[in-house]
C-alpha positions as YAML, in Angstrom:
chain: A
units: angstrom
residues:
- id: 1
  name: MET
  ca: [-8.12, 4.11, -6.44]
- id: 2
  name: ASN
  ca: [-9.56, 5.16, -9.62]
- id: 3
  name: THR
  ca: [-6.88, 4.61, -11.86]
- id: 4
  name: ARG
  ca: [-6.02, 1.09, -12.95]
- id: 5
  name: LEU
  ca: [-2.73, 0.06, -11.08]
- id: 6
  name: ARG
  ca: [-0.01, -2.16, -12.32]
- id: 7
  name: LEU
  ca: [1.22, -4.68, -10.32]
- id: 8
  name: ALA
  ca: [4.06, -7.28, -10.22]
- id: 9
  name: VAL
  ca: [4.02, -10.28, -8.03]
- id: 10
  name: ILE
  ca: [7.08, -12.30, -7.32]
- id: 11
  name: GLY
  ca: [6.19, -15.78, -6.04]
- id: 12
  name: PRO
  ca: [2.37, -16.09, -6.74]
- id: 13
  name: GLY
  ca: [1.53, -18.72, -4.21]
- id: 14
  name: ARG
  ca: [-1.15, -18.83, -1.47]
- id: 15
  name: ALA
  ca: [-0.80, -15.00, -0.44]
- id: 16
  name: GLY
  ca: [0.59, -13.69, -3.32]
- id: 17
  name: GLY
  ca: [-1.40, -15.43, -5.51]
- id: 18
  name: ALA
  ca: [-4.18, -14.43, -3.89]
- id: 19
  name: LEU
  ca: [-4.01, -10.91, -4.10]
- id: 20
  name: ALA
  ca: [-2.85, -11.09, -7.67]
- id: 21
  name: ILE
  ca: [-6.36, -13.18, -8.62]
- id: 22
  name: ALA
  ca: [-8.22, -10.56, -6.76]
- id: 23
  name: ALA
  ca: [-6.30, -7.75, -8.27]
- id: 24
  name: MET
  ca: [-6.99, -9.08, -11.74]
- id: 25
  name: ALA
  ca: [-10.63, -9.11, -10.92]
- id: 26
  name: ALA
  ca: [-10.46, -5.51, -9.67]
- id: 27
  name: GLY
  ca: [-9.34, -4.40, -13.35]
- id: 28
  name: HIS
  ca: [-5.71, -4.10, -12.25]
- id: 29
  name: SER
  ca: [-2.80, -4.73, -14.70]
- id: 30
  name: VAL
  ca: [-0.91, -8.04, -13.03]
- id: 31
  name: GLU
  ca: [2.37, -9.56, -14.23]
- id: 32
  name: THR
  ca: [3.81, -12.42, -11.92]
- id: 33
  name: VAL
  ca: [7.09, -13.96, -12.02]
- id: 34
  name: ALA
  ca: [6.88, -17.85, -10.42]
- id: 35
  name: GLY
  ca: [9.04, -18.89, -7.59]
- id: 36
  name: PRO
  ca: [11.15, -21.75, -7.65]
- id: 37
  name: SER
  ca: [8.56, -24.54, -8.09]
- id: 38
  name: GLY
  ca: [7.61, -22.91, -11.61]
- id: 39
  name: VAL
  ca: [3.92, -23.20, -10.20]
- id: 40
  name: ILE
  ca: [1.59, -20.22, -10.60]
- id: 41
  name: PRO
  ca: [-2.17, -20.81, -10.35]
- id: 42
  name: PRO
  ca: [-4.01, -21.39, -13.42]
- id: 43
  name: GLU
  ca: [-6.12, -18.34, -13.22]
- id: 44
  name: LEU
  ca: [-2.70, -16.19, -13.64]
- id: 45
  name: ALA
  ca: [-1.28, -18.18, -16.65]
- id: 46
  name: ALA
  ca: [-1.59, -15.04, -18.82]
- id: 47
  name: THR
  ca: [0.34, -12.76, -16.33]
- id: 48
  name: ARG
  ca: [3.53, -14.73, -15.97]
- id: 49
  name: VAL
  ca: [6.51, -13.31, -17.34]
- id: 50
  name: LYS
  ca: [9.61, -15.41, -17.20]
- id: 51
  name: GLN
  ca: [12.03, -13.53, -15.30]
- id: 52
  name: VAL
  ca: [11.99, -10.52, -13.29]
- id: 53
  name: GLY
  ca: [14.10, -8.73, -16.03]
- id: 54
  name: ALA
  ca: [11.08, -8.83, -18.12]
- id: 55
  name: LEU
  ca: [8.70, -7.14, -15.91]
- id: 56
  name: SER
  ca: [7.30, -3.89, -17.09]
- id: 57
  name: PRO
  ca: [7.50, -0.95, -15.08]
- id: 58
  name: CYS
  ca: [4.77, -0.87, -12.09]
- id: 59
  name: GLU
  ca: [3.66, 0.94, -9.31]
- id: 60
  name: LEU
  ca: [3.77, -1.72, -6.65]
- id: 61
  name: LEU
  ca: [6.03, -4.60, -6.82]
- id: 62
  name: ILE
  ca: [5.16, -7.48, -4.12]
- id: 63
  name: LEU
  ca: [7.36, -9.98, -2.98]
- id: 64
  name: GLY
  ca: [5.31, -13.28, -2.16]
- id: 65
  name: THR
  ca: [8.20, -15.23, -1.01]
- id: 66
  name: PRO
  ca: [8.49, -17.13, 1.94]
- id: 67
  name: ASP
  ca: [9.44, -15.18, 5.17]
- id: 68
  name: ASP
  ca: [13.14, -16.78, 5.28]
- id: 69
  name: VAL
  ca: [14.16, -15.79, 1.64]
- id: 70
  name: ILE
  ca: [12.58, -12.18, 1.54]
- id: 71
  name: GLU
  ca: [16.01, -10.57, 2.56]
- id: 72
  name: GLU
  ca: [17.75, -12.89, 0.03]
- id: 73
  name: THR
  ca: [15.33, -12.15, -2.71]
- id: 74
  name: ALA
  ca: [15.64, -8.06, -2.09]
- id: 75
  name: LEU
  ca: [19.31, -8.31, -2.39]
- id: 76
  name: ARG
  ca: [19.16, -10.26, -5.72]
- id: 77
  name: LEU
  ca: [16.57, -7.82, -6.89]
- id: 78
  name: ALA
  ca: [18.60, -4.81, -6.02]
- id: 79
  name: ALA
  ca: [21.37, -6.11, -7.84]
- id: 80
  name: ASP
  ca: [19.18, -5.00, -11.12]
- id: 81
  name: PRO
  ca: [16.01, -3.46, -9.45]
- id: 82
  name: PRO
  ca: [12.95, -3.45, -11.52]
- id: 83
  name: ALA
  ca: [11.41, -0.27, -12.39]
- id: 84
  name: ALA
  ca: [8.61, 0.03, -9.63]
- id: 85
  name: GLY
  ca: [7.30, 2.59, -6.96]
- id: 86
  name: VAL
  ca: [6.96, 0.63, -3.69]
- id: 87
  name: ALA
  ca: [7.96, -2.81, -2.84]
- id: 88
  name: ALA
  ca: [6.31, -4.49, -0.26]
- id: 89
  name: HIS
  ca: [6.30, -8.19, 1.45]
- id: 90
  name: LEU
  ca: [3.22, -10.13, 2.55]
- id: 91
  name: SER
  ca: [4.79, -11.22, 5.71]
- id: 92
  name: GLY
  ca: [2.91, -10.49, 9.04]
- id: 93
  name: PHE
  ca: [5.69, -11.19, 10.90]
- id: 94
  name: ALA
  ca: [9.16, -10.04, 9.02]
- id: 95
  name: SER
  ca: [10.30, -6.40, 9.47]
- id: 96
  name: ILE
  ca: [10.30, -4.38, 6.55]
- id: 97
  name: ASP
  ca: [14.10, -3.91, 7.09]
- id: 98
  name: ARG
  ca: [14.41, -7.00, 5.12]
- id: 99
  name: LEU
  ca: [13.37, -4.74, 2.08]
- id: 100
  name: ASP
  ca: [16.43, -2.13, 3.01]
- id: 101
  name: ALA
  ca: [18.33, -3.47, -0.01]
- id: 102
  name: LEU
  ca: [15.58, -2.15, -2.47]
- id: 103
  name: GLU
  ca: [15.11, 0.68, -0.57]
- id: 104
  name: ARG
  ca: [18.60, 1.76, -1.26]
- id: 105
  name: THR
  ca: [17.88, 1.55, -4.78]
- id: 106
  name: GLY
  ca: [15.38, 4.09, -4.27]
- id: 107
  name: LEU
  ca: [12.02, 2.18, -3.99]
- id: 108
  name: GLU
  ca: [9.77, 2.96, -1.20]
- id: 109
  name: VAL
  ca: [9.25, 0.11, 0.99]
- id: 110
  name: GLY
  ca: [6.35, -1.43, 3.17]
- id: 111
  name: CYS
  ca: [4.20, -4.54, 4.25]
- id: 112
  name: LEU
  ca: [0.74, -5.65, 3.27]
- id: 113
  name: HIS
  ca: [-0.55, -8.45, 5.29]
- id: 114
  name: PRO
  ca: [-4.06, -9.37, 4.95]
- id: 115
  name: LEU
  ca: [-5.63, -10.85, 8.41]
- id: 116
  name: GLN
  ca: [-7.39, -13.65, 6.57]
- id: 117
  name: THR
  ca: [-6.45, -17.43, 6.53]
- id: 118
  name: LEU
  ca: [-5.44, -18.18, 2.63]
- id: 119
  name: PRO
  ca: [-5.12, -21.88, 2.08]
- id: 120
  name: SER
  ca: [-5.18, -21.46, -1.58]
- id: 121
  name: PRO
  ca: [-4.51, -18.48, -3.91]
- id: 122
  name: GLN
  ca: [-8.26, -19.20, -5.34]
- id: 123
  name: ARG
  ca: [-9.86, -19.23, -1.86]
- id: 124
  name: GLY
  ca: [-7.69, -16.55, -0.35]
- id: 125
  name: ALA
  ca: [-8.87, -14.32, -3.32]
- id: 126
  name: ALA
  ca: [-12.64, -14.91, -2.27]
- id: 127
  name: ALA
  ca: [-11.98, -14.38, 1.10]
- id: 128
  name: LEU
  ca: [-10.30, -10.92, 0.64]
- id: 129
  name: ALA
  ca: [-12.90, -8.67, 0.20]
- id: 130
  name: GLY
  ca: [-14.66, -8.06, 3.87]
- id: 131
  name: SER
  ca: [-11.30, -8.75, 5.82]
- id: 132
  name: THR
  ca: [-8.80, -6.59, 7.09]
- id: 133
  name: ALA
  ca: [-4.99, -5.66, 6.26]
- id: 134
  name: ALA
  ca: [-2.16, -4.63, 8.37]
- id: 135
  name: VAL
  ca: [-0.02, -1.99, 6.35]
- id: 136
  name: THR
  ca: [3.30, -1.27, 7.59]
- id: 137
  name: ALA
  ca: [5.37, 1.40, 5.67]
- id: 138
  name: ARG
  ca: [8.04, 4.16, 6.62]
- id: 139
  name: SER
  ca: [7.00, 6.30, 4.13]
- id: 140
  name: ASP
  ca: [3.11, 8.03, 3.88]
- id: 141
  name: LYS
  ca: [3.39, 7.75, 0.46]
- id: 142
  name: ALA
  ca: [4.01, 3.86, 0.56]
- id: 143
  name: ALA
  ca: [1.38, 3.38, 3.52]
- id: 144
  name: ALA
  ca: [-1.06, 5.19, 1.32]
- id: 145
  name: LEU
  ca: [-0.71, 3.26, -1.93]
- id: 146
  name: LEU
  ca: [-0.60, 0.10, 0.00]
- id: 147
  name: CYS
  ca: [-3.82, 0.99, 1.76]
- id: 148
  name: SER
  ca: [-5.54, 2.07, -1.21]
- id: 149
  name: PHE
  ca: [-4.73, -0.95, -3.27]
- id: 150
  name: ALA
  ca: [-6.07, -3.21, -0.16]
- id: 151
  name: GLN
  ca: [-9.28, -1.06, 0.01]
- id: 152
  name: ASN
  ca: [-9.84, -1.46, -3.77]
- id: 153
  name: LEU
  ca: [-9.91, -5.22, -3.15]
- id: 154
  name: GLY
  ca: [-12.50, -4.86, -0.39]
- id: 155
  name: MET
  ca: [-10.26, -4.75, 2.65]
- id: 156
  name: SER
  ca: [-10.54, -2.45, 5.73]
- id: 157
  name: THR
  ca: [-6.73, -1.32, 6.54]
- id: 158
  name: PHE
  ca: [-5.20, -0.39, 9.72]
- id: 159
  name: ARG
  ca: [-1.55, 0.61, 10.24]
- id: 160
  name: LEU
  ca: [0.77, -1.57, 12.25]
- id: 161
  name: GLU
  ca: [4.28, -0.60, 13.84]
- id: 162
  name: ASP
  ca: [7.13, -2.65, 12.31]
- id: 163
  name: ARG
  ca: [8.68, -3.25, 16.24]
- id: 164
  name: PHE
  ca: [5.06, -4.94, 17.02]
- id: 165
  name: LYS
  ca: [4.79, -7.08, 14.32]
- id: 166
  name: PRO
  ca: [5.95, -10.37, 15.86]
- id: 167
  name: LEU
  ca: [3.13, -9.90, 18.62]
- id: 168
  name: TYR
  ca: [0.74, -9.23, 16.05]
- id: 169
  name: HIS
  ca: [1.24, -12.06, 14.06]
- id: 170
  name: ALA
  ca: [1.57, -14.45, 17.14]
- id: 171
  name: ALA
  ca: [-1.95, -12.96, 17.76]
- id: 172
  name: ALA
  ca: [-3.09, -13.90, 14.03]
- id: 173
  name: ALA
  ca: [-1.39, -17.45, 14.31]
- id: 174
  name: THR
  ca: [-3.39, -17.96, 17.67]
- id: 175
  name: VAL
  ca: [-6.73, -17.48, 16.07]
- id: 176
  name: ALA
  ca: [-5.78, -19.58, 13.09]
- id: 177
  name: LEU
  ca: [-4.34, -22.14, 14.58]
- id: 178
  name: GLY
  ca: [-6.16, -22.41, 17.76]
- id: 179
  name: VAL
  ca: [-9.53, -21.91, 16.12]
- id: 180
  name: ALA
  ca: [-8.95, -24.73, 13.89]
- id: 181
  name: THR
  ca: [-7.23, -27.09, 16.66]
- id: 182
  name: THR
  ca: [-9.91, -26.58, 19.19]
- id: 183
  name: LEU
  ca: [-12.35, -27.76, 16.49]
- id: 184
  name: GLY
  ca: [-10.27, -30.74, 15.49]
- id: 185
  name: VAL
  ca: [-10.38, -31.79, 18.94]
- id: 186
  name: ALA
  ca: [-13.86, -31.31, 19.12]
- id: 187
  name: ALA
  ca: [-14.47, -33.34, 15.69]
- id: 188
  name: ASP
  ca: [-12.77, -36.18, 17.14]
- id: 189
  name: LEU
  ca: [-15.07, -36.42, 20.34]
- id: 190
  name: PHE
  ca: [-17.96, -35.95, 18.20]
- id: 191
  name: ALA
  ca: [-17.11, -38.69, 15.89]
- id: 192
  name: ALA
  ca: [-16.18, -41.01, 18.85]
- id: 193
  name: ALA
  ca: [-20.03, -40.00, 20.18]
- id: 194
  name: GLY
  ca: [-21.25, -41.04, 16.62]
- id: 195
  name: VAL
  ca: [-22.49, -37.60, 16.10]
- id: 196
  name: SER
  ca: [-21.61, -35.64, 12.93]
- id: 197
  name: PHE
  ca: [-19.05, -32.35, 13.49]
- id: 198
  name: CYS
  ca: [-21.32, -30.35, 11.30]
- id: 199
  name: GLN
  ca: [-23.95, -30.76, 13.58]
- id: 200
  name: SER
  ca: [-21.81, -28.07, 15.92]
- id: 201
  name: ARG
  ca: [-21.91, -25.57, 13.34]
- id: 202
  name: GLY
  ca: [-24.63, -23.45, 15.16]
- id: 203
  name: LEU
  ca: [-22.71, -23.36, 18.24]
- id: 204
  name: ALA
  ca: [-19.27, -22.70, 17.04]
- id: 205
  name: THR
  ca: [-20.74, -19.88, 14.77]
- id: 206
  name: ARG
  ca: [-22.61, -18.49, 18.10]
- id: 207
  name: VAL
  ca: [-19.49, -18.76, 20.04]
- id: 208
  name: LEU
  ca: [-17.32, -16.89, 17.82]
- id: 209
  name: GLU
  ca: [-19.89, -13.99, 17.52]
- id: 210
  name: ASN
  ca: [-19.99, -13.53, 21.01]
- id: 211
  name: CYS
  ca: [-16.57, -13.49, 21.61]
- id: 212
  name: PHE
  ca: [-16.42, -10.56, 19.35]
- id: 213
  name: GLU
  ca: [-19.72, -8.76, 20.73]
- id: 214
  name: MET
  ca: [-18.86, -9.72, 24.20]
- id: 215
  name: GLY
  ca: [-15.06, -10.25, 24.54]
- id: 216
  name: PRO
  ca: [-13.26, -14.04, 24.57]
- id: 217
  name: ASP
  ca: [-13.24, -14.19, 28.41]
- id: 218
  name: GLN
  ca: [-17.11, -13.15, 29.09]
- id: 219
  name: ALA
  ca: [-18.12, -15.75, 25.92]
- id: 220
  name: LEU
  ca: [-17.11, -19.03, 28.18]
- id: 221
  name: THR
  ca: [-19.59, -21.06, 29.10]
- id: 222
  name: GLY
  ca: [-20.12, -24.85, 30.22]
- id: 223
  name: PRO
  ca: [-19.03, -26.84, 32.88]
- id: 224
  name: MET
  ca: [-15.78, -24.92, 33.08]
- id: 225
  name: VAL
  ca: [-17.33, -21.63, 33.99]
- id: 226
  name: ARG
  ca: [-20.07, -23.57, 36.52]
- id: 227
  name: GLY
  ca: [-16.98, -24.99, 38.31]
- id: 228
  name: ASP
  ca: [-18.64, -28.50, 37.66]
- id: 229
  name: ARG
  ca: [-15.55, -30.52, 38.41]
- id: 230
  name: GLY
  ca: [-17.32, -33.63, 38.30]
- id: 231
  name: THR
  ca: [-18.69, -33.48, 34.57]
- id: 232
  name: ILE
  ca: [-14.79, -32.17, 33.60]
- id: 233
  name: ALA
  ca: [-13.80, -35.38, 35.27]
- id: 234
  name: GLY
  ca: [-16.16, -37.44, 33.28]
- id: 235
  name: HIS
  ca: [-15.31, -35.91, 30.01]
- id: 236
  name: LEU
  ca: [-11.90, -36.82, 30.57]
- id: 237
  name: LYS
  ca: [-12.81, -40.42, 31.59]
- id: 238
  name: ALA
  ca: [-14.61, -40.65, 28.47]
- id: 239
  name: ALA
  ca: [-12.09, -39.04, 26.43]
- id: 240
  name: GLU
  ca: [-9.40, -41.58, 27.91]
- id: 241
  name: ALA
  ca: [-11.56, -44.34, 26.75]
- id: 242
  name: VAL
  ca: [-11.10, -43.52, 23.26]
- id: 243
  name: SER
  ca: [-7.62, -42.33, 23.26]
- id: 244
  name: PRO
  ca: [-5.03, -41.21, 25.93]
- id: 245
  name: GLU
  ca: [-3.88, -38.65, 23.47]
- id: 246
  name: LEU
  ca: [-7.28, -37.21, 22.62]
- id: 247
  name: ALA
  ca: [-7.93, -37.01, 26.64]
- id: 248
  name: HIS
  ca: [-4.84, -35.02, 26.66]
- id: 249
  name: GLN
  ca: [-5.51, -32.86, 24.35]
- id: 250
  name: TYR
  ca: [-9.10, -31.84, 26.03]
- id: 251
  name: ARG
  ca: [-7.26, -31.57, 29.10]
- id: 252
  name: MET
  ca: [-4.73, -28.85, 27.70]
- id: 253
  name: LEU
  ca: [-7.64, -26.87, 26.41]
- id: 254
  name: VAL
  ca: [-9.40, -26.75, 29.62]
- id: 255
  name: ARG
  ca: [-6.11, -26.25, 31.27]
- id: 256
  name: THR
  ca: [-5.98, -22.98, 29.13]
- id: 257
  name: ALA
  ca: [-9.46, -22.10, 29.80]
- id: 258
  name: ALA
  ca: [-8.85, -22.39, 33.60]
- id: 259
  name: HIS
  ca: [-6.30, -19.91, 33.56]
- id: 260
  name: ARG
  ca: [-8.68, -17.53, 32.13]
- id: 261
  name: ILE
  ca: [-11.40, -18.10, 34.88]
- id: 262
  name: SER
  ca: [-11.20, -15.74, 37.47]
- id: 263
  name: HIS
  ca: [-12.32, -19.05, 39.82]
- id: 264
  name: GLY
  ca: [-9.90, -21.30, 38.14]
- id: 265
  name: GLY
  ca: [-8.17, -22.72, 41.25]
- id: 266
  name: GLU
  ca: [-11.13, -25.49, 41.44]
- id: 267
  name: ALA
  ca: [-10.94, -26.03, 37.85]
- id: 268
  name: SER
  ca: [-6.77, -26.52, 37.75]
- id: 269
  name: GLU
  ca: [-7.67, -29.25, 40.31]
- id: 270
  name: THR
  ca: [-9.84, -31.21, 38.39]
- id: 271
  name: ILE
  ca: [-7.49, -31.33, 35.27]
- id: 272
  name: SER
  ca: [-4.57, -32.42, 36.89]
- id: 273
  name: ASP
  ca: [-2.04, -35.18, 35.42]
- id: 274
  name: ARG
  ca: [-3.60, -38.07, 37.50]
- id: 275
  name: PRO
  ca: [-5.23, -40.43, 35.10]
- id: 276
  name: ALA
  ca: [-8.99, -39.37, 34.26]
- id: 277
  name: GLY
  ca: [-10.30, -42.46, 35.35]
- id: 278
  name: ARG
  ca: [-9.47, -41.48, 39.15]
- id: 279
  name: SER
  ca: [-10.96, -38.10, 39.17]
- id: 280
  name: GLY
  ca: [-14.40, -38.15, 41.18]
- id: 281
  name: SER
  ca: [-17.70, -37.49, 39.53]
...
């Protein structure tokens, strides 16, 4: 995208705020309208417009609202539609059908979903470059604008069919929640052993790299893959001594891994619901 884009963001929270901050840094013209909380990131203070009716004409209107109010927001905007070319929401789950009210006013509609964790507008803006983004749109015009905008912020893009968004988002949520949750269990076990979680950075980084280079199932290593039932039983006994809940969480992780290992039958026996202390070692 060689020309400066005029962008309006309604609801500049973690996702909308991240895109707005990154867009400003890339030289685009940005205006924002705060959500119900009235809060916007301090980096966007100069972009604030009090109400939608005061927005300048723009090429791209972004709805950064929660999934549950996308359709409601679109209906409200459709009563007095902003002067925009394309309207897009940022939900990886929600259908672009939720923007039908705006489409009926003549706007092109679509969705831009950065496949990245956005814990805050500031951290999210810094993480966008080098990430990928899913683009869903009914028209080539809307898709081209969304792809061009994302690529200008340093993201690569891929097209995502609207009907596959729930599956896609479930996969994305599994990456975000699964990795963090698993490492959370590991951090608790390390802490109980008097070892800093930071000591595992090299291990975690290498495992993640192996997953993308070899495939997640091929990257599995350790006692589960070797079929070392006694070792797994010892893990559970040690975890049980710290906390029954921690042992339960570890057991659930091992069960999931067992289903993904071709010789998981023996591992499944190891991780039964019987108390960890009774398992042989």
